[in-house]
Amino acid sequence: MSEELNKELYRTESRWQEGEYTVTRTSVWTAPGCHNGCGVLLYSKNGKLEKIEGDPNAPFNRGRLCLRCINMIEQVYSSERLKWPLKRVGEKGENKWQRITWDEAYDIIENKYNEIKDNHGVESIVSLVGTGRNSMWQPAVITRAIFGSPNLSFGFLSGDSCYQPRMTANLIKLGDCVISDCSQAHPLREKNPEWEKPEVIVVWGNNPLVSNGDGFIGHWLVDMMRLGTKLIVIDPALTWLAAKADIWLRVRPGSDAALAMAFLNVIINEDLYDHDFVETWTYGFDDLVERVQEYSPEKVADITWIPKEQIIEAARMYAKAKPAAIQWGLAVDMQMAAMEASSAITDLMAMTGNIDVPGGNIIQRYAYNRSKKYGSAIEYISEEMLLKRIGTYESPIHESGYTPFIPPDKLLECLETGRPYPVQMLWLQGTNPIANMAGEAPRVYAAMKKVPFCVAVDLFMTPSAVAFADVILPAAMSVERDSFRAWWTPLRSITKGAELYEQCKSDEEIVLDLGKRIRPDRFSQYNNIKEYLDQLLQEDGGVDYDFDTLVEKVNDFWDWDYTYKKYEKGMLRKDEQPGFVTPTGLYEFTSPLFDVWGFDMLPKHIEPVEGPYTTPELMREYPFVLTTGNRLWGCFHSEHRQMPTMREVHPDPMMDINPKAADKLGINEGDWVWLENRRGRCKQKARFNVGLDPRVVRGEHGWWFPEKEGAEPTLFGVFDSNINNLTTMGVHGPTHYGAPYKSTICKVYKVTEENDRVSPTEIVTRRGGFSYAKK
Amino acid sequence: MQKNDDAVRYGLLIDYEFCTNCHTCEVACKKELGLKSGEYGIKVLEDGPRQNGDGKWEWSYLPVPTSLCDLCEKRVAEGRKPTCVHHCQSGIMYYGPVEELVKKMADKPKMVLYSK
């Protein structure tokens, strides 16, 4: 990222010729996996991508790039990529495939669809998707508009615990989503005269430098630090940001709701809240005042393992800073009290008057409201069909449509029991559940094996594809696609800068191909992808231009998104009155909707189901609190393990342990160790983290080994180092949101020759799973 | 932009206070120079984490150009910045004549200057 530009080289058009290279200026979003959409310059020759650079003229990333884009050429032209559609010829799990044409693949899928429709009903087709990338709306459209099934879900992400709790809490309390304001909403960035630097940013439950979650580039925090912003970091582990923070709160995993309530306690009782905002724009404050009295800093110090003085100091520092932002992340979602923590943290933003102010937490919608993401095509599902959604009517918030998924924990029960009906087909698009998001992965493996037919759309052969798929469709990467991005702002073009690799197709092409075959009444009007994208850009009051125009613009910042205090200006509500999109029109400290659904109207702490205060007897055998899923610089979730460059940075799965705790167990740094609890075990390599509480260990997620044999029982070693051998399914907060991925328990011991004779993957694929799970 | 010649020595100035160890410089350099696994044109070294007597944490990263670094001679000839400077996620790397970088260095503590 550099300051001055060579304007002859770094032009602002969308495409130009530079010597022998055609340069395409656009953004990149999926694949590789990422939550962001950084601006890039694609240098191609004869349709082949030869070089890539960060686009210094993109206000979003200003030239900076992370490893995933820098390593683009290696990934796009990896010989490991899926090249053409494949049909299974051996048994499932044997990894034996036959090359077929796209027409043959579509014939198989269409025939199976017709058979299921006639004999079982289309609702028995279930689609699974991965995390937020440009493969969200496409499977939603395929499932709902093409197959006509209402059943779409995360790939067994227990408790929908990725951004859904935080977004849902935002939506219930203020009717919109808020994000921290590092000037990214405006094309002039820090030079926008209305913008102010956050005096303090609270980094809560994420390490954004590595994770870059939710459309937020983590290094924007470094930009802010360089301008003088102070940090409060809430993290069980010492991160680089925590080391640089004015205050680092080493929270016990899974106790964030209690901590947020203690912050509220201090801010209310010391009268540090924003009286104007609270009196004019909020509802239910007095009830919250009463509730927070149950959360004194003394009491919460015991719950969170954070000294009382630090809690008080941090609460004061946040409340007194004007403006201040909270940059929250996934750890808030991945606990029993996810909805409760999300609600209390949102209350902090409101109470301090930091909502939708410059340098605070600003209200954002998808640029020009252009993206429905997982909710796409729900309008095609009839009321009668909606009633057939699996598990949805056991979860009031899902039923009300806040999350457009069926609850993943209920889907697992459905697969296991065949109730309310057996699932006949799984459509996996951009998800590798048993390697990545599925809690209690061995249990999910056994359940998914029961489904008779499965299609996987992916870039590489994955353990999930080998274990379950009958047909595999090879997906295009971002640089081979025409698409667009509207997650927050700006609206960005995703323009093809390279010809398709072998016979891959983009997710959009797959939608159109299948749509024309199965539902020509809904798709025959589109002659090509661009016409379809035009429709998506323009329908329902979108932009007044077409896809080609967006390609020319590259970036289009939406002025709505960079307008501050929208609630004062009547910009949020359909009736154009000032206020928020809530039943009371106000920010709701107490949420009447929660009451209607039978939930507590106010936030509260919920203990993890396993831990020192809930299962002290278990702690004798499993003495560590286990937190999982800290992110890697080079790998996005379970992706990138077959990239030599990424594996040079991340050769092995690593677990973190305090050196004193390791010493007691005779563990040296670099030793392979087992992490084990009642559900199973996995092995990772020990890395010392001096900042980690000696009672807490961390384990990485997403590990499998493309270099190993794909066929079962090896299955790319998918269960050998899989931290989800230890996590849970079906254990979630009272609202059905939030699961304790980051707050379970385990023991740790060295791997030896004697205790490593049968690999975990063989135990799962050949011996019926770990003994506890079999009960 | 120009490259080293007899009259002017060029170098890299790095504000290491804000180096996060994101590996971008290392990998961007590998791609630019076509380096094999295990080879680096710039490598990030680590000091810490370690707690000082006052309770504050010491944790610094320092990118060190190796003998393979040619200050992106080819890119610079084309009018570009070295790829590490261009892509650095913290935006803390500067390329230029050493004399100019020295002046910039005077503005702020925790900067390090490498001459080539």
Short mmCIF file of N, CA, C and O in Angstrom, two decimals, chain A residues 635-732:
data_model
loop_
_atom_site.label_atom_id
_atom_site.label_comp_id
_atom_site.label_asym_id
_atom_site.label_seq_id
_atom_site.Cartn_x
_atom_site.Cartn_y
_atom_site.Cartn_z
N CYS A 635 -4.56 -19.27 4.77
CA CYS A 635 -5.60 -20.23 4.42
C CYS A 635 -6.95 -19.71 4.86
O CYS A 635 -7.10 -19.25 6.00
N PHE A 636 -7.92 -19.76 3.99
CA PHE A 636 -9.27 -19.37 4.36
C PHE A 636 -10.03 -20.63 4.74
O PHE A 636 -10.30 -21.49 3.91
N HIS A 637 -10.36 -20.74 6.03
CA HIS A 637 -11.03 -21.95 6.54
C HIS A 637 -10.32 -23.21 6.02
O HIS A 637 -9.12 -23.32 6.17
N SER A 638 -11.05 -24.13 5.35
CA SER A 638 -10.38 -25.38 4.93
C SER A 638 -9.73 -25.26 3.56
O SER A 638 -9.21 -26.24 3.03
N GLU A 639 -9.75 -24.04 2.98
CA GLU A 639 -9.13 -23.87 1.66
C GLU A 639 -7.61 -23.80 1.77
O GLU A 639 -7.06 -23.67 2.84
N HIS A 640 -6.99 -23.83 0.60
CA HIS A 640 -5.57 -23.50 0.42
C HIS A 640 -4.58 -24.53 0.92
O HIS A 640 -3.38 -24.32 0.82
N ARG A 641 -5.07 -25.67 1.45
CA ARG A 641 -4.12 -26.64 1.99
C ARG A 641 -3.31 -27.31 0.87
O ARG A 641 -2.29 -27.92 1.13
N GLN A 642 -3.77 -27.22 -0.39
CA GLN A 642 -3.00 -27.83 -1.48
C GLN A 642 -2.08 -26.82 -2.19
O GLN A 642 -1.44 -27.16 -3.18
N MET A 643 -1.98 -25.60 -1.62
CA MET A 643 -1.14 -24.58 -2.25
C MET A 643 0.26 -24.62 -1.62
O MET A 643 0.41 -24.32 -0.43
N PRO A 644 1.29 -24.96 -2.39
CA PRO A 644 2.64 -25.04 -1.81
C PRO A 644 3.06 -23.76 -1.09
O PRO A 644 3.67 -23.82 -0.03
N THR A 645 2.71 -22.61 -1.66
CA THR A 645 3.12 -21.35 -1.03
C THR A 645 2.46 -21.18 0.33
O THR A 645 3.09 -20.73 1.29
N MET A 646 1.18 -21.55 0.43
CA MET A 646 0.49 -21.40 1.71
C MET A 646 0.99 -22.41 2.74
O MET A 646 1.10 -22.11 3.92
N ARG A 647 1.31 -23.62 2.25
CA ARG A 647 1.78 -24.63 3.19
C ARG A 647 3.21 -24.32 3.67
O ARG A 647 3.61 -24.81 4.73
N GLU A 648 3.93 -23.51 2.91
CA GLU A 648 5.23 -23.08 3.42
C GLU A 648 5.02 -22.16 4.64
O GLU A 648 5.76 -22.22 5.62
N VAL A 649 3.97 -21.34 4.58
CA VAL A 649 3.65 -20.47 5.71
C VAL A 649 2.99 -21.28 6.83
O VAL A 649 3.21 -21.02 8.02
N HIS A 650 2.15 -22.23 6.46
CA HIS A 650 1.38 -23.03 7.45
C HIS A 650 1.58 -24.52 7.16
O HIS A 650 0.70 -25.17 6.61
N PRO A 651 2.74 -25.08 7.54
CA PRO A 651 2.97 -26.49 7.21
C PRO A 651 2.06 -27.45 7.98
O PRO A 651 1.65 -28.47 7.44
N ASP A 652 1.76 -27.14 9.25
CA ASP A 652 1.06 -28.10 10.11
C ASP A 652 -0.04 -27.41 10.91
O ASP A 652 0.03 -26.21 11.18
N PRO A 653 -1.02 -28.19 11.36
CA PRO A 653 -2.02 -27.64 12.28
C PRO A 653 -1.38 -27.36 13.63
O PRO A 653 -0.64 -28.20 14.15
N MET A 654 -1.64 -26.21 14.18
CA MET A 654 -0.97 -25.78 15.41
C MET A 654 -1.98 -25.57 16.52
O MET A 654 -3.05 -25.01 16.31
N MET A 655 -1.62 -26.01 17.72
CA MET A 655 -2.41 -25.68 18.90
C MET A 655 -1.56 -24.79 19.80
O MET A 655 -0.34 -24.90 19.82
N ASP A 656 -2.20 -23.88 20.51
CA ASP A 656 -1.47 -22.96 21.38
C ASP A 656 -1.66 -23.34 22.83
O ASP A 656 -2.78 -23.66 23.26
N ILE A 657 -0.57 -23.28 23.56
CA ILE A 657 -0.60 -23.61 24.98
C ILE A 657 0.38 -22.73 25.71
O ILE A 657 1.44 -22.37 25.16
N ASN A 658 0.04 -22.35 26.92
CA ASN A 658 0.98 -21.59 27.75
C ASN A 658 2.18 -22.49 28.08
O ASN A 658 1.99 -23.65 28.44
N PRO A 659 3.40 -21.96 27.96
CA PRO A 659 4.58 -22.82 28.19
C PRO A 659 4.61 -23.46 29.58
O PRO A 659 5.11 -24.58 29.74
N LYS A 660 4.05 -22.77 30.58
CA LYS A 660 4.04 -23.36 31.93
C LYS A 660 3.13 -24.57 31.98
O LYS A 660 3.45 -25.59 32.60
N ALA A 661 2.00 -24.47 31.33
CA ALA A 661 1.07 -25.61 31.29
C ALA A 661 1.71 -26.76 30.51
O ALA A 661 1.57 -27.93 30.88
N ALA A 662 2.39 -26.42 29.43
CA ALA A 662 3.03 -27.45 28.60
C ALA A 662 4.13 -28.15 29.40
O ALA A 662 4.27 -29.38 29.35
N ASP A 663 4.88 -27.38 30.16
CA ASP A 663 5.98 -27.92 30.94
C ASP A 663 5.49 -29.00 31.91
O ASP A 663 6.10 -30.07 32.04
N LYS A 664 4.35 -28.73 32.55
CA LYS A 664 3.79 -29.71 33.49
C LYS A 664 3.43 -31.02 32.80
O LYS A 664 3.38 -32.07 33.43
N LEU A 665 3.14 -30.93 31.51
CA LEU A 665 2.73 -32.12 30.76
C LEU A 665 3.90 -32.73 29.98
O LEU A 665 3.72 -33.67 29.21
N GLY A 666 5.08 -32.16 30.17
CA GLY A 666 6.25 -32.65 29.46
C GLY A 666 6.20 -32.39 27.96
O GLY A 666 6.78 -33.13 27.16
N ILE A 667 5.49 -31.32 27.58
CA ILE A 667 5.33 -31.02 26.16
C ILE A 667 6.31 -29.92 25.77
O ILE A 667 6.37 -28.87 26.41
N ASN A 668 7.08 -30.18 24.73
CA ASN A 668 7.98 -29.16 24.19
C ASN A 668 7.34 -28.49 23.00
O ASN A 668 6.47 -29.09 22.35
N GLU A 669 7.78 -27.27 22.70
CA GLU A 669 7.24 -26.59 21.53
C GLU A 669 7.58 -27.41 20.29
O GLU A 669 8.70 -27.87 20.12
N GLY A 670 6.59 -27.62 19.44
CA GLY A 670 6.80 -28.40 18.22
C GLY A 670 6.41 -29.87 18.36
O GLY A 670 6.37 -30.59 17.37
N ASP A 671 6.14 -30.31 19.59
CA ASP A 671 5.67 -31.70 19.77
C ASP A 671 4.26 -31.86 19.20
O ASP A 671 3.42 -30.96 19.31
N TRP A 672 4.00 -33.03 18.63
CA TRP A 672 2.62 -33.36 18.27
C TRP A 672 1.89 -33.78 19.54
O TRP A 672 2.41 -34.56 20.32
N VAL A 673 0.71 -33.22 19.72
CA VAL A 673 -0.07 -33.56 20.92
C VAL A 673 -1.49 -33.95 20.53
O VAL A 673 -2.00 -33.54 19.48
N TRP A 674 -2.11 -34.74 21.39
CA TRP A 674 -3.53 -35.03 21.24
C TRP A 674 -4.33 -34.02 22.03
O TRP A 674 -4.00 -33.71 23.18
N LEU A 675 -5.40 -33.53 21.42
CA LEU A 675 -6.43 -32.78 22.14
C LEU A 675 -7.61 -33.73 22.20
O LEU A 675 -8.04 -34.25 21.17
N GLU A 676 -8.11 -33.98 23.39
CA GLU A 676 -9.15 -35.01 23.52
C GLU A 676 -10.21 -34.61 24.53
O GLU A 676 -9.92 -34.02 25.56
N ASN A 677 -11.45 -34.93 24.20
CA ASN A 677 -12.51 -34.85 25.20
C ASN A 677 -13.47 -36.01 24.99
O ASN A 677 -13.13 -36.98 24.29
N ARG A 678 -14.65 -35.93 25.56
CA ARG A 678 -15.56 -37.07 25.53
C ARG A 678 -16.02 -37.42 24.12
O ARG A 678 -16.49 -38.52 23.87
N ARG A 679 -15.94 -36.47 23.20
CA ARG A 679 -16.45 -36.73 21.85
C ARG A 679 -15.40 -37.31 20.90
O ARG A 679 -15.75 -37.93 19.91
N GLY A 680 -14.14 -37.04 21.18
CA GLY A 680 -13.12 -37.56 20.28
C GLY A 680 -11.80 -36.85 20.49
O GLY A 680 -11.62 -36.10 21.45
N ARG A 681 -10.87 -37.11 19.59
CA ARG A 681 -9.57 -36.48 19.74
C ARG A 681 -8.99 -36.16 18.36
O ARG A 681 -9.42 -36.71 17.34
N CYS A 682 -8.02 -35.26 18.37
CA CYS A 682 -7.30 -34.93 17.14
C CYS A 682 -5.90 -34.51 17.53
O CYS A 682 -5.62 -34.21 18.68
N LYS A 683 -5.00 -34.54 16.54
CA LYS A 683 -3.61 -34.19 16.88
C LYS A 683 -3.16 -32.93 16.12
O LYS A 683 -3.43 -32.78 14.93
N GLN A 684 -2.51 -32.07 16.88
CA GLN A 684 -1.95 -30.85 16.32
C GLN A 684 -0.58 -30.63 16.96
O GLN A 684 -0.22 -31.34 17.91
N LYS A 685 0.14 -29.69 16.43
CA LYS A 685 1.50 -29.44 16.91
C LYS A 685 1.49 -28.31 17.95
O LYS A 685 0.82 -27.30 17.73
N ALA A 686 2.21 -28.49 19.04
CA ALA A 686 2.19 -27.51 20.12
C ALA A 686 3.00 -26.26 19.76
O ALA A 686 4.11 -26.35 19.25
N ARG A 687 2.39 -25.12 20.03
CA ARG A 687 3.07 -23.82 19.87
C ARG A 687 2.87 -23.07 21.18
O ARG A 687 1.77 -23.05 21.72
N PHE A 688 3.93 -22.49 21.68
CA PHE A 688 3.83 -21.79 22.97
C PHE A 688 3.27 -20.39 22.76
O PHE A 688 3.66 -19.66 21.85
N ASN A 689 2.35 -20.02 23.65
CA ASN A 689 1.80 -18.67 23.64
C ASN A 689 1.86 -18.19 25.09
O ASN A 689 1.07 -18.62 25.93
N VAL A 690 2.83 -17.32 25.34
CA VAL A 690 3.06 -16.89 26.73
C VAL A 690 1.91 -16.06 27.27
O VAL A 690 1.74 -15.93 28.48
N GLY A 691 1.11 -15.50 26.38
CA GLY A 691 0.01 -14.66 26.85
C GLY A 691 -1.25 -15.45 27.17
O GLY A 691 -2.17 -14.93 27.78
N LEU A 692 -1.29 -16.69 26.76
CA LEU A 692 -2.50 -17.49 26.94
C LEU A 692 -2.61 -17.90 28.42
O LEU A 692 -1.62 -18.28 29.04
N ASP A 693 -3.83 -17.84 28.96
CA ASP A 693 -4.08 -18.32 30.31
C ASP A 693 -3.65 -19.79 30.38
O ASP A 693 -4.01 -20.58 29.51
N PRO A 694 -2.91 -20.17 31.41
CA PRO A 694 -2.47 -21.58 31.50
C PRO A 694 -3.64 -22.57 31.56
O PRO A 694 -3.45 -23.76 31.36
N ARG A 695 -4.85 -22.08 31.84
CA ARG A 695 -6.02 -22.97 31.89
C ARG A 695 -6.72 -23.09 30.54
O ARG A 695 -7.72 -23.79 30.41
N VAL A 696 -6.22 -22.37 29.51
CA VAL A 696 -6.89 -22.33 28.21
C VAL A 696 -5.94 -22.82 27.12
O VAL A 696 -4.76 -22.49 27.15
N VAL A 697 -6.44 -23.61 26.19
CA VAL A 697 -5.66 -23.94 24.98
C VAL A 697 -6.49 -23.59 23.75
O VAL A 697 -7.71 -23.51 23.81
N ARG A 698 -5.78 -23.37 22.65
CA ARG A 698 -6.45 -23.05 21.37
C ARG A 698 -6.11 -24.11 20.35
O ARG A 698 -4.98 -24.58 20.29
N GLY A 699 -7.06 -24.44 19.49
CA GLY A 699 -6.77 -25.37 18.40
C GLY A 699 -7.23 -24.79 17.07
O GLY A 699 -8.25 -24.11 17.02
N GLU A 700 -6.47 -25.07 16.01
CA GLU A 700 -6.84 -24.57 14.68
C GLU A 700 -7.91 -25.45 14.05
O GLU A 700 -8.01 -26.64 14.35
N HIS A 701 -8.63 -24.86 13.11
CA HIS A 701 -9.70 -25.60 12.42
C HIS A 701 -9.36 -25.71 10.93
O HIS A 701 -8.41 -25.10 10.45
N GLY A 702 -10.17 -26.49 10.24
CA GLY A 702 -10.10 -26.51 8.78
C GLY A 702 -9.00 -27.40 8.20
O GLY A 702 -8.76 -27.37 7.00
N TRP A 703 -8.34 -28.19 9.06
CA TRP A 703 -7.18 -28.94 8.55
C TRP A 703 -7.54 -30.27 7.92
O TRP A 703 -8.23 -31.09 8.51
N TRP A 704 -7.07 -30.45 6.69
CA TRP A 704 -7.05 -31.75 6.04
C TRP A 704 -5.81 -31.75 5.18
O TRP A 704 -5.11 -30.74 5.10
N PHE A 705 -5.49 -32.88 4.57
CA PHE A 705 -4.18 -33.01 3.96
C PHE A 705 -4.32 -33.52 2.53
O PHE A 705 -4.32 -34.72 2.28
N PRO A 706 -4.45 -32.58 1.58
CA PRO A 706 -4.63 -32.98 0.18
C PRO A 706 -3.48 -33.85 -0.32
O PRO A 706 -3.65 -34.59 -1.30
N GLU A 707 -2.34 -33.76 0.36
CA GLU A 707 -1.19 -34.57 -0.07
C GLU A 707 -1.36 -36.05 0.30
O GLU A 707 -0.62 -36.90 -0.18
N LYS A 708 -2.31 -36.37 1.15
CA LYS A 708 -2.54 -37.77 1.53
C LYS A 708 -3.56 -38.42 0.59
O LYS A 708 -4.25 -37.75 -0.16
N GLU A 709 -3.67 -39.73 0.68
CA GLU A 709 -4.61 -40.51 -0.12
C GLU A 709 -6.05 -40.00 0.07
O GLU A 709 -6.48 -39.71 1.19
N GLY A 710 -6.77 -39.88 -1.04
CA GLY A 710 -8.14 -39.36 -0.95
C GLY A 710 -9.15 -40.42 -0.54
O GLY A 710 -10.14 -40.12 0.13
N ALA A 711 -8.92 -41.66 -0.94
CA ALA A 711 -9.92 -42.71 -0.67
C ALA A 711 -9.98 -43.03 0.82
O ALA A 711 -8.97 -42.94 1.52
N GLU A 712 -11.16 -43.40 1.28
CA GLU A 712 -11.29 -43.89 2.65
C GLU A 712 -10.52 -45.21 2.77
O GLU A 712 -10.44 -45.95 1.80
N PRO A 713 -9.92 -45.54 3.88
CA PRO A 713 -10.09 -44.87 5.17
C PRO A 713 -9.19 -43.65 5.41
O PRO A 713 -9.28 -43.06 6.47
N THR A 714 -8.33 -43.29 4.44
CA THR A 714 -7.45 -42.13 4.71
C THR A 714 -8.22 -40.82 4.56
O THR A 714 -8.12 -39.93 5.39
N LEU A 715 -8.97 -40.71 3.49
CA LEU A 715 -9.84 -39.56 3.25
C LEU A 715 -9.13 -38.23 3.50
O LEU A 715 -9.59 -37.37 4.22
N PHE A 716 -7.97 -38.09 2.89
CA PHE A 716 -7.14 -36.89 3.03
C PHE A 716 -6.86 -36.56 4.51
O PHE A 716 -6.66 -35.40 4.87
N GLY A 717 -6.92 -37.55 5.37
CA GLY A 717 -6.63 -37.31 6.80
C GLY A 717 -7.58 -36.32 7.45
O GLY A 717 -7.21 -35.63 8.40
N VAL A 718 -8.82 -36.29 6.98
CA VAL A 718 -9.72 -35.19 7.38
C VAL A 718 -10.07 -35.19 8.87
O VAL A 718 -10.33 -34.14 9.43
N PHE A 719 -10.03 -36.35 9.52
CA PHE A 719 -10.34 -36.35 10.96
C PHE A 719 -9.09 -36.39 11.84
O PHE A 719 -9.20 -36.32 13.05
N ASP A 720 -7.92 -36.51 11.22
CA ASP A 720 -6.71 -36.70 12.03
C ASP A 720 -6.41 -35.49 12.92
O ASP A 720 -6.03 -35.63 14.07
N SER A 721 -6.56 -34.30 12.32
CA SER A 721 -6.23 -33.08 13.07
C SER A 721 -7.46 -32.19 13.21
O SER A 721 -7.34 -30.99 13.42
N ASN A 722 -8.62 -32.81 13.08
CA ASN A 722 -9.88 -32.04 12.99
C ASN A 722 -10.38 -31.64 14.37
O ASN A 722 -10.85 -32.47 15.15
N ILE A 723 -10.29 -30.37 14.66
CA ILE A 723 -10.67 -29.88 15.99
C ILE A 723 -12.17 -30.11 16.23
O ILE A 723 -12.62 -30.17 17.37
N ASN A 724 -12.92 -30.27 15.14
CA ASN A 724 -14.36 -30.53 15.31
C ASN A 724 -14.66 -31.98 15.69
O ASN A 724 -15.83 -32.35 15.82
N ASN A 725 -13.64 -32.80 15.93
CA ASN A 725 -13.88 -34.08 16.60
C ASN A 725 -14.29 -33.81 18.06
O ASN A 725 -14.83 -34.69 18.72
N LEU A 726 -13.98 -32.59 18.53
CA LEU A 726 -14.19 -32.28 19.95
C LEU A 726 -15.38 -31.34 20.19
O LEU A 726 -15.78 -31.15 21.33
N THR A 727 -15.89 -30.68 19.12
CA THR A 727 -16.97 -29.71 19.32
C THR A 727 -18.32 -30.42 19.27
O THR A 727 -18.39 -31.65 19.18
N THR A 728 -19.37 -29.64 19.32
CA THR A 728 -20.71 -30.23 19.49
C THR A 728 -21.65 -29.85 18.36
O THR A 728 -21.43 -28.87 17.64
N MET A 729 -22.69 -30.64 18.22
CA MET A 729 -23.88 -30.25 17.45
C MET A 729 -25.08 -30.39 18.39
O MET A 729 -25.06 -31.22 19.30
N GLY A 730 -26.09 -29.60 18.15
CA GLY A 730 -27.31 -29.71 18.96
C GLY A 730 -27.19 -29.08 20.33
O GLY A 730 -28.07 -29.23 21.17
N VAL A 731 -26.10 -28.37 20.57
CA VAL A 731 -25.93 -27.64 21.84
C VAL A 731 -25.86 -26.17 21.47
O VAL A 731 -24.93 -25.74 20.81
N HIS A 732 -26.88 -25.43 21.83
CA HIS A 732 -26.90 -24.02 21.42
C HIS A 732 -27.66 -23.20 22.45
O HIS A 732 -28.29 -23.74 23.37
#
